[in-house]
Amino acid sequence: MKFSKLFKINEDRSLYPPLNSEGKVDVDLSSHKYVKLWHGPQHPGITGNMSLELTLLGDEIMDCETHVGYLHRGFEKLMERRKWIQCFPIVCRITVPEPDYNEYCFAAGVEELAGIEIPETAKWLRTLTLEMARLQSYLMWIGGQAGSLGMGIVGQWSNYCRDLVLDRFEELTGGRIYHMYIIPGGVRGLLPDGFEKRMEETLKTIEEFMVDIDKVMFNNAVFKKRTVGMGYIDPKWIYQFGITGPNARAAGVPDDIRKKYPYLKYPELDFEPIVGKDSDIYTRADVRRRDLLLSVDLIRQILAKMPKDGDFKAPTPNVLHWQIPAGETFIRSECTRGEFAYYIVSDGSEYPRRINVRGPSYTHAVALLEKMITNTNLADVAGLMTSLHTYPPEIER
Amino acid sequence: MIMNTPLDNIKTVFPNADVWTQRQELYHMSIPKEQLVALVTHLKEVEGYLHLVQLTAVDWIEKNQFQLTYILNNPIKKIDVMVKTFIPRDNPTMETIHHLWEQAATYQRELREMFGINFPGSPRVDKPFILEGWDDIPPYRRDFDTKKYAEETYFPRPGRETHDPKEFMKKKLYPDEI
């Protein structure tokens, strides 16, 4: 396929300025040919509070720079001044729509350093929570992707479905958005009575809505016209830019951490990583849609296989006096956007020495987006950005 | 018994490197600052550590050192390696690796801003990334006091109390002992 077709670039480049050796345009703002435009931080097409400084020639983007910092609360620094257990209300706020991956990575890191083995039931409950988090995050994302291309109704349907999953979260953990359910040593409780039945009803509703969403969004001529062949990620860029998750899988790289570096109870579940091959916005959307349905399937498998009672928390020392042995560790998990990892350093005291969060958006929204967006049309920016599924809070922890 | 690890042959190329194992798929490596870029390039080009997962710093203020940690991943062998080096805390400078991975420039820009570690030649390294108009010491250094900064910069909320959790619980549970 020709490069120009993939990016839908006007083939006649005679009206456009020549590219320099880095493949970029030498922008001379005093020539009055270019316009600077700020896309965000307050813009419906932006995923959270982030902004893109665009340089336009006509309606084509010549240059882009990502600006973050609108959400910076210094989480990593705050955690250095708090006891290990006091970090818990902080970690879940690093990624708002799916806090459970933060809780899992932090808890697993603490357990590895302290040498704690968690009970079987706790492992199953953690796997269940992580899949539920994946499900609701994808449902929210579908609304964003459809909305950024002008289909508001899909977002209303998917947010209704997400609310049902949040109801199940509320039953299980007591919280809708931030759960603080996965704690060092295990989890905070067992499944409530009748949870499986209500979860099954929720999953059925989601499946019904997904049929409608498939018809209205994925078989929509406008959606296809605007997304097929648009926003191509070259498979060569995968390691060069650190691309992970559905963005990499849509390019044909079957990297799913649940399968590749199995953690918790994933080795006992039957699934294959979802892979696409065209690596455009449409394929990425389709990979996420199929991944969502895979999560529905995995939740059913987990509920069928897991023990319903038993120990759910290993004994831990008094958390207010807990000194974690000195050491370093690195824990990763697969979140909806890719590889989510925690690097934890302990100096043997009651406080963490350093915690560093690796969010997949860190690479997707800055280096990758700045490269991909060049030579696209202004109207496609929102759709392209949402297709990378970026969350600014994990860039500026 | 001598254990054979996938990183044994590194020692023949880089005799100064220390290698130790944490778990089956996670290795640690420590190397002097001057050889770090050569080692990371060797790991990427020869050993197949194609994926740069993380690049971060730890402030060991008591030793007057910064620790730089490069976490690399080999997607074929499914192994992670943490490459570590120590640089002095006064006027810290490190060679850039943005020519190996595009996203390294972003990590280096953040380290420049948050720890004050300079990476000469890294793209946009001196441009503010998260903080705009910051004129204090780099905030992620251990000697930057967040509490003091917040008290000096923002208005205190009336009626707000702060407790040390250990003392507070002791007072609540065992009031007679105090």
PDB file of N, CA and C in Angstrom, chain B residues 23-86:
ATOM      1  N   ARG B  23      14.439 -12.878  40.006  1.00  0.00           N
ATOM      2  CA  ARG B  23      13.588 -14.037  39.791  1.00  0.00           C
ATOM      3  C   ARG B  23      13.855 -14.508  38.367  1.00  0.00           C
ATOM      4  N   GLN B  24      13.195 -15.582  37.968  1.00  0.00           N
ATOM      5  CA  GLN B  24      13.520 -16.256  36.716  1.00  0.00           C
ATOM      6  C   GLN B  24      13.588 -15.311  35.509  1.00  0.00           C
ATOM      7  N   GLU B  25      12.704 -14.333  35.469  1.00  0.00           N
ATOM      8  CA  GLU B  25      12.661 -13.493  34.275  1.00  0.00           C
ATOM      9  C   GLU B  25      13.080 -12.051  34.557  1.00  0.00           C
ATOM     10  N   LEU B  26      13.686 -11.794  35.719  1.00  0.00           N
ATOM     11  CA  LEU B  26      14.109 -10.431  36.045  1.00  0.00           C
ATOM     12  C   LEU B  26      15.558 -10.421  36.532  1.00  0.00           C
ATOM     13  N   TYR B  27      16.401  -9.714  35.809  1.00  0.00           N
ATOM     14  CA  TYR B  27      17.823  -9.624  36.148  1.00  0.00           C
ATOM     15  C   TYR B  27      18.196  -8.186  36.457  1.00  0.00           C
ATOM     16  N   HIS B  28      19.224  -8.047  37.279  1.00  0.00           N
ATOM     17  CA  HIS B  28      19.758  -6.724  37.587  1.00  0.00           C
ATOM     18  C   HIS B  28      21.156  -6.627  37.006  1.00  0.00           C
ATOM     19  N   MET B  29      21.530  -5.443  36.616  1.00  0.00           N
ATOM     20  CA  MET B  29      22.860  -5.242  36.068  1.00  0.00           C
ATOM     21  C   MET B  29      23.333  -3.865  36.517  1.00  0.00           C
ATOM     22  N   SER B  30      24.581  -3.797  36.950  1.00  0.00           N
ATOM     23  CA  SER B  30      25.103  -2.516  37.383  1.00  0.00           C
ATOM     24  C   SER B  30      26.381  -2.239  36.605  1.00  0.00           C
ATOM     25  N   ILE B  31      26.581  -1.015  36.168  1.00  0.00           N
ATOM     26  CA  ILE B  31      27.714  -0.687  35.283  1.00  0.00           C
ATOM     27  C   ILE B  31      28.153   0.742  35.534  1.00  0.00           C
ATOM     28  N   PRO B  32      29.471   1.046  35.438  1.00  0.00           N
ATOM     29  CA  PRO B  32      29.885   2.446  35.577  1.00  0.00           C
ATOM     30  C   PRO B  32      29.250   3.326  34.495  1.00  0.00           C
ATOM     31  N   LYS B  33      29.079   4.580  34.854  1.00  0.00           N
ATOM     32  CA  LYS B  33      28.375   5.546  33.998  1.00  0.00           C
ATOM     33  C   LYS B  33      28.931   5.606  32.564  1.00  0.00           C
ATOM     34  N   GLU B  34      30.267   5.553  32.445  1.00  0.00           N
ATOM     35  CA  GLU B  34      30.889   5.750  31.128  1.00  0.00           C
ATOM     36  C   GLU B  34      30.505   4.651  30.146  1.00  0.00           C
ATOM     37  N   GLN B  35      30.258   3.424  30.667  1.00  0.00           N
ATOM     38  CA  GLN B  35      30.003   2.303  29.761  1.00  0.00           C
ATOM     39  C   GLN B  35      28.522   2.028  29.559  1.00  0.00           C
ATOM     40  N   LEU B  36      27.661   2.833  30.197  1.00  0.00           N
ATOM     41  CA  LEU B  36      26.243   2.477  30.175  1.00  0.00           C
ATOM     42  C   LEU B  36      25.651   2.492  28.765  1.00  0.00           C
ATOM     43  N   VAL B  37      25.912   3.561  28.005  1.00  0.00           N
ATOM     44  CA  VAL B  37      25.300   3.647  26.678  1.00  0.00           C
ATOM     45  C   VAL B  37      25.823   2.518  25.785  1.00  0.00           C
ATOM     46  N   ALA B  38      27.104   2.177  25.931  1.00  0.00           N
ATOM     47  CA  ALA B  38      27.652   1.063  25.152  1.00  0.00           C
ATOM     48  C   ALA B  38      26.954  -0.241  25.518  1.00  0.00           C
ATOM     49  N   LEU B  39      26.725  -0.439  26.834  1.00  0.00           N
ATOM     50  CA  LEU B  39      26.060  -1.674  27.280  1.00  0.00           C
ATOM     51  C   LEU B  39      24.618  -1.741  26.777  1.00  0.00           C
ATOM     52  N   VAL B  40      23.898  -0.620  26.913  1.00  0.00           N
ATOM     53  CA  VAL B  40      22.496  -0.598  26.481  1.00  0.00           C
ATOM     54  C   VAL B  40      22.412  -0.823  24.971  1.00  0.00           C
ATOM     55  N   THR B  41      23.340  -0.224  24.220  1.00  0.00           N
ATOM     56  CA  THR B  41      23.358  -0.433  22.769  1.00  0.00           C
ATOM     57  C   THR B  41      23.638  -1.900  22.448  1.00  0.00           C
ATOM     58  N   HIS B  42      24.586  -2.498  23.179  1.00  0.00           N
ATOM     59  CA  HIS B  42      24.908  -3.912  22.973  1.00  0.00           C
ATOM     60  C   HIS B  42      23.686  -4.786  23.273  1.00  0.00           C
ATOM     61  N   LEU B  43      23.006  -4.480  24.380  1.00  0.00           N
ATOM     62  CA  LEU B  43      21.818  -5.268  24.744  1.00  0.00           C
ATOM     63  C   LEU B  43      20.749  -5.166  23.657  1.00  0.00           C
ATOM     64  N   LYS B  44      20.604  -3.954  23.104  1.00  0.00           N
ATOM     65  CA  LYS B  44      19.557  -3.779  22.092  1.00  0.00           C
ATOM     66  C   LYS B  44      19.950  -4.438  20.770  1.00  0.00           C
ATOM     67  N   GLU B  45      21.151  -4.164  20.314  1.00  0.00           N
ATOM     68  CA  GLU B  45      21.526  -4.581  18.960  1.00  0.00           C
ATOM     69  C   GLU B  45      21.948  -6.043  18.887  1.00  0.00           C
ATOM     70  N   VAL B  46      22.606  -6.542  19.947  1.00  0.00           N
ATOM     71  CA  VAL B  46      23.159  -7.904  19.879  1.00  0.00           C
ATOM     72  C   VAL B  46      22.293  -8.904  20.642  1.00  0.00           C
ATOM     73  N   GLU B  47      21.866  -8.527  21.853  1.00  0.00           N
ATOM     74  CA  GLU B  47      21.160  -9.488  22.701  1.00  0.00           C
ATOM     75  C   GLU B  47      19.643  -9.491  22.505  1.00  0.00           C
ATOM     76  N   GLY B  48      19.136  -8.547  21.723  1.00  0.00           N
ATOM     77  CA  GLY B  48      17.699  -8.558  21.423  1.00  0.00           C
ATOM     78  C   GLY B  48      16.806  -7.923  22.471  1.00  0.00           C
ATOM     79  N   TYR B  49      17.359  -7.027  23.309  1.00  0.00           N
ATOM     80  CA  TYR B  49      16.521  -6.293  24.271  1.00  0.00           C
ATOM     81  C   TYR B  49      15.959  -5.072  23.560  1.00  0.00           C
ATOM     82  N   LEU B  50      14.894  -5.293  22.792  1.00  0.00           N
ATOM     83  CA  LEU B  50      14.412  -4.274  21.862  1.00  0.00           C
ATOM     84  C   LEU B  50      13.502  -3.234  22.512  1.00  0.00           C
ATOM     85  N   HIS B  51      12.929  -3.582  23.650  1.00  0.00           N
ATOM     86  CA  HIS B  51      11.862  -2.749  24.205  1.00  0.00           C
ATOM     87  C   HIS B  51      12.356  -2.010  25.456  1.00  0.00           C
ATOM     88  N   LEU B  52      12.360  -0.675  25.397  1.00  0.00           N
ATOM     89  CA  LEU B  52      12.689   0.131  26.573  1.00  0.00           C
ATOM     90  C   LEU B  52      11.401   0.341  27.357  1.00  0.00           C
ATOM     91  N   VAL B  53      11.311  -0.303  28.511  1.00  0.00           N
ATOM     92  CA  VAL B  53      10.059  -0.235  29.272  1.00  0.00           C
ATOM     93  C   VAL B  53      10.004   1.058  30.081  1.00  0.00           C
ATOM     94  N   GLN B  54      11.096   1.370  30.749  1.00  0.00           N
ATOM     95  CA  GLN B  54      11.077   2.485  31.689  1.00  0.00           C
ATOM     96  C   GLN B  54      12.476   3.067  31.808  1.00  0.00           C
ATOM     97  N   LEU B  55      12.537   4.337  32.078  1.00  0.00           N
ATOM     98  CA  LEU B  55      13.811   4.977  32.415  1.00  0.00           C
ATOM     99  C   LEU B  55      13.506   5.929  33.556  1.00  0.00           C
ATOM    100  N   THR B  56      14.146   5.710  34.687  1.00  0.00           N
ATOM    101  CA  THR B  56      13.817   6.553  35.832  1.00  0.00           C
ATOM    102  C   THR B  56      15.038   6.733  36.737  1.00  0.00           C
ATOM    103  N   ALA B  57      14.884   7.580  37.734  1.00  0.00           N
ATOM    104  CA  ALA B  57      15.991   7.872  38.640  1.00  0.00           C
ATOM    105  C   ALA B  57      15.553   7.688  40.084  1.00  0.00           C
ATOM    106  N   VAL B  58      16.497   7.341  40.943  1.00  0.00           N
ATOM    107  CA  VAL B  58      16.250   7.268  42.389  1.00  0.00           C
ATOM    108  C   VAL B  58      17.285   8.174  43.048  1.00  0.00           C
ATOM    109  N   ASP B  59      16.815   8.982  44.001  1.00  0.00           N
ATOM    110  CA  ASP B  59      17.713   9.927  44.668  1.00  0.00           C
ATOM    111  C   ASP B  59      18.236   9.295  45.962  1.00  0.00           C
ATOM    112  N   TRP B  60      19.536   8.930  45.987  1.00  0.00           N
ATOM    113  CA  TRP B  60      20.160   8.437  47.230  1.00  0.00           C
ATOM    114  C   TRP B  60      20.926   9.614  47.815  1.00  0.00           C
ATOM    115  N   ILE B  61      20.194  10.458  48.521  1.00  0.00           N
ATOM    116  CA  ILE B  61      20.776  11.724  48.985  1.00  0.00           C
ATOM    117  C   ILE B  61      21.886  11.472  50.005  1.00  0.00           C
ATOM    118  N   GLU B  62      21.751  10.386  50.817  1.00  0.00           N
ATOM    119  CA  GLU B  62      22.751  10.125  51.846  1.00  0.00           C
ATOM    120  C   GLU B  62      24.085   9.724  51.240  1.00  0.00           C
ATOM    121  N   LYS B  63      24.071   9.154  50.037  1.00  0.00           N
ATOM    122  CA  LYS B  63      25.322   8.804  49.364  1.00  0.00           C
ATOM    123  C   LYS B  63      25.725   9.886  48.361  1.00  0.00           C
ATOM    124  N   ASN B  64      24.930  10.930  48.261  1.00  0.00           N
ATOM    125  CA  ASN B  64      25.151  12.004  47.302  1.00  0.00           C
ATOM    126  C   ASN B  64      25.193  11.481  45.865  1.00  0.00           C
ATOM    127  N   GLN B  65      24.272  10.572  45.562  1.00  0.00           N
ATOM    128  CA  GLN B  65      24.248   9.943  44.233  1.00  0.00           C
ATOM    129  C   GLN B  65      22.825   9.858  43.694  1.00  0.00           C
ATOM    130  N   PHE B  66      22.722   9.887  42.362  1.00  0.00           N
ATOM    131  CA  PHE B  66      21.471   9.519  41.710  1.00  0.00           C
ATOM    132  C   PHE B  66      21.669   8.145  41.100  1.00  0.00           C
ATOM    133  N   GLN B  67      20.653   7.301  41.211  1.00  0.00           N
ATOM    134  CA  GLN B  67      20.701   6.009  40.528  1.00  0.00           C
ATOM    135  C   GLN B  67      19.792   6.117  39.302  1.00  0.00           C
ATOM    136  N   LEU B  68      20.338   5.824  38.132  1.00  0.00           N
ATOM    137  CA  LEU B  68      19.508   5.795  36.926  1.00  0.00           C
ATOM    138  C   LEU B  68      19.186   4.340  36.621  1.00  0.00           C
ATOM    139  N   THR B  69      17.922   4.034  36.397  1.00  0.00           N
ATOM    140  CA  THR B  69      17.511   2.655  36.109  1.00  0.00           C
ATOM    141  C   THR B  69      16.893   2.597  34.721  1.00  0.00           C
ATOM    142  N   TYR B  70      17.446   1.759  33.869  1.00  0.00           N
ATOM    143  CA  TYR B  70      16.904   1.541  32.528  1.00  0.00           C
ATOM    144  C   TYR B  70      16.319   0.132  32.536  1.00  0.00           C
ATOM    145  N   ILE B  71      15.012  -0.001  32.377  1.00  0.00           N
ATOM    146  CA  ILE B  71      14.409  -1.342  32.353  1.00  0.00           C
ATOM    147  C   ILE B  71      14.199  -1.737  30.894  1.00  0.00           C
ATOM    148  N   LEU B  72      14.891  -2.801  30.479  1.00  0.00           N
ATOM    149  CA  LEU B  72      14.807  -3.270  29.096  1.00  0.00           C
ATOM    150  C   LEU B  72      14.138  -4.631  29.069  1.00  0.00           C
ATOM    151  N   ASN B  73      13.487  -4.926  27.963  1.00  0.00           N
ATOM    152  CA  ASN B  73      12.756  -6.186  27.838  1.00  0.00           C
ATOM    153  C   ASN B  73      13.139  -6.874  26.535  1.00  0.00           C
ATOM    154  N   ASN B  74      13.365  -8.196  26.652  1.00  0.00           N
ATOM    155  CA  ASN B  74      13.630  -8.998  25.464  1.00  0.00           C
ATOM    156  C   ASN B  74      12.340  -9.717  25.091  1.00  0.00           C
ATOM    157  N   PRO B  75      11.657  -9.280  24.008  1.00  0.00           N
ATOM    158  CA  PRO B  75      10.341  -9.852  23.718  1.00  0.00           C
ATOM    159  C   PRO B  75      10.390 -11.307  23.247  1.00  0.00           C
ATOM    160  N   ILE B  76      11.544 -11.783  22.784  1.00  0.00           N
ATOM    161  CA  ILE B  76      11.623 -13.174  22.311  1.00  0.00           C
ATOM    162  C   ILE B  76      11.894 -14.107  23.501  1.00  0.00           C
ATOM    163  N   LYS B  77      12.950 -13.758  24.289  1.00  0.00           N
ATOM    164  CA  LYS B  77      13.286 -14.619  25.432  1.00  0.00           C
ATOM    165  C   LYS B  77      12.394 -14.352  26.647  1.00  0.00           C
ATOM    166  N   LYS B  78      11.609 -13.282  26.600  1.00  0.00           N
ATOM    167  CA  LYS B  78      10.715 -12.891  27.692  1.00  0.00           C
ATOM    168  C   LYS B  78      11.496 -12.651  28.994  1.00  0.00           C
ATOM    169  N   ILE B  79      12.524 -11.835  28.894  1.00  0.00           N
ATOM    170  CA  ILE B  79      13.354 -11.514  30.064  1.00  0.00           C
ATOM    171  C   ILE B  79      13.410  -9.992  30.215  1.00  0.00           C
ATOM    172  N   ASP B  80      13.372  -9.540  31.475  1.00  0.00           N
ATOM    173  CA  ASP B  80      13.579  -8.113  31.756  1.00  0.00           C
ATOM    174  C   ASP B  80      14.925  -7.944  32.414  1.00  0.00           C
ATOM    175  N   VAL B  81      15.581  -6.849  32.094  1.00  0.00           N
ATOM    176  CA  VAL B  81      16.828  -6.550  32.781  1.00  0.00           C
ATOM    177  C   VAL B  81      16.801  -5.094  33.238  1.00  0.00           C
ATOM    178  N   MET B  82      17.186  -4.900  34.503  1.00  0.00           N
ATOM    179  CA  MET B  82      17.276  -3.548  35.059  1.00  0.00           C
ATOM    180  C   MET B  82      18.734  -3.133  35.013  1.00  0.00           C
ATOM    181  N   VAL B  83      19.065  -2.216  34.142  1.00  0.00           N
ATOM    182  CA  VAL B  83      20.447  -1.741  34.060  1.00  0.00           C
ATOM    183  C   VAL B  83      20.558  -0.492  34.924  1.00  0.00           C
ATOM    184  N   LYS B  84      21.531  -0.543  35.856  1.00  0.00           N
ATOM    185  CA  LYS B  84      21.631   0.565  36.809  1.00  0.00           C
ATOM    186  C   LYS B  84      22.995   1.227  36.747  1.00  0.00           C
ATOM    187  N   THR B  85      23.009   2.518  36.939  1.00  0.00           N
ATOM    188  CA  THR B  85      24.273   3.226  37.049  1.00  0.00           C
ATOM    189  C   THR B  85      24.115   4.345  38.066  1.00  0.00           C
ATOM    190  N   PHE B  86      25.222   4.748  38.654  1.00  0.00           N
ATOM    191  CA  PHE B  86      25.173   5.814  39.657  1.00  0.00           C
ATOM    192  C   PHE B  86      25.923   7.030  39.138  1.00  0.00           C
TER     193      PHE B  86
END
